[in-house]
PDB file of C-alpha atoms in Angstrom:
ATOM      1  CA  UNK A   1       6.087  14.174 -15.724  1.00  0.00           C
ATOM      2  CA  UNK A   2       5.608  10.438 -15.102  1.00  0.00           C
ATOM      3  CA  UNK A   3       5.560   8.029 -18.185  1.00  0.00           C
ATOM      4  CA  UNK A   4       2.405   5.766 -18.915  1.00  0.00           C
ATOM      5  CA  UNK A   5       4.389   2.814 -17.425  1.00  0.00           C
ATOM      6  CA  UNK A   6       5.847   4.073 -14.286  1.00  0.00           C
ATOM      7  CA  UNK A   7       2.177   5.051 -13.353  1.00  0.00           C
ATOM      8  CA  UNK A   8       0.751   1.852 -14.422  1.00  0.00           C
ATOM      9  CA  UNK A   9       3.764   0.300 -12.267  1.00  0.00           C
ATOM     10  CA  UNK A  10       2.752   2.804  -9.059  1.00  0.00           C
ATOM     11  CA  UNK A  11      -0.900   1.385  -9.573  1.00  0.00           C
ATOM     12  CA  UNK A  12      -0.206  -2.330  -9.780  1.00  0.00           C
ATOM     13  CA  UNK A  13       1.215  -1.797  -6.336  1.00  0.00           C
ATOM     14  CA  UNK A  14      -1.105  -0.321  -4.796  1.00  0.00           C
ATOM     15  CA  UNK A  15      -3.432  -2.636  -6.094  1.00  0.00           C
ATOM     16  CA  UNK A  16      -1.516  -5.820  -5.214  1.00  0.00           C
ATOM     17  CA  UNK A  17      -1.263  -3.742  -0.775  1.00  0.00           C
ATOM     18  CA  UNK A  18      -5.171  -3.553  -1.302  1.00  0.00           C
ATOM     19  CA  UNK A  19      -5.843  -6.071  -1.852  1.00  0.00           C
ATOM     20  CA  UNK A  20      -3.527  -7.833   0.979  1.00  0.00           C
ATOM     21  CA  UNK A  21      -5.744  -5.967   3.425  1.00  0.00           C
ATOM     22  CA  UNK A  22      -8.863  -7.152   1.492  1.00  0.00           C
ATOM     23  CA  UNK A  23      -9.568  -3.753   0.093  1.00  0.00           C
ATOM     24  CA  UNK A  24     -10.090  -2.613   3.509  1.00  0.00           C
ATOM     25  CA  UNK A  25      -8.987   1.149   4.397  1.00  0.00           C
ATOM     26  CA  UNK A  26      -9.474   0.852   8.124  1.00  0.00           C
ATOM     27  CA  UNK A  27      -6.876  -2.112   8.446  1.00  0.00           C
ATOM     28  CA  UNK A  28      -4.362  -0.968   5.946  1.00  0.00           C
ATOM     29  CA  UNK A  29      -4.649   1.626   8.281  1.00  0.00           C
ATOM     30  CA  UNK A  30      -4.220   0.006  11.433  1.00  0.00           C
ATOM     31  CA  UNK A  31      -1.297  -2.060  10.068  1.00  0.00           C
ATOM     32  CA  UNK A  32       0.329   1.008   9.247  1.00  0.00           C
ATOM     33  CA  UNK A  33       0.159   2.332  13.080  1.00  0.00           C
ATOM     34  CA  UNK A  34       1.294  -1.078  14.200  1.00  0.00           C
ATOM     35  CA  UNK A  35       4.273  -0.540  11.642  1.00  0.00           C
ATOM     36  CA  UNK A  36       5.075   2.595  13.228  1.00  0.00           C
ATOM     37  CA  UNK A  37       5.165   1.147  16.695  1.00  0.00           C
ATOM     38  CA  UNK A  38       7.292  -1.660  15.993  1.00  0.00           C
ATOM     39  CA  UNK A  39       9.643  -0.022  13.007  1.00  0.00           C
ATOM     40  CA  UNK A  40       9.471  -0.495   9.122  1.00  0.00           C
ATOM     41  CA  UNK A  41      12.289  -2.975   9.018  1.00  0.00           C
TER      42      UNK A  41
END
């Protein structure tokens, strides 16, 4: 099991990539399928 930190860490992450797409599922998304065309690197 996960301790309190590591979550809090895994949360503040995902906050921080939310809010780089303004909070905005449908281009997270779409950045992601660009990502995929082009590579991860």
């Amino acid at each position: 099991m996960c301790d309190n930190e590591t979550i809090n860490e895994i949360r503040a992450t995902r906050k921080q990539i939310s809010a780089r797409f303004g909070h905005s599922p449908k281009r997270l998304i779409e950045h992601y399928k660009e990502k995929q065309k082009t590579g991860f690197n």
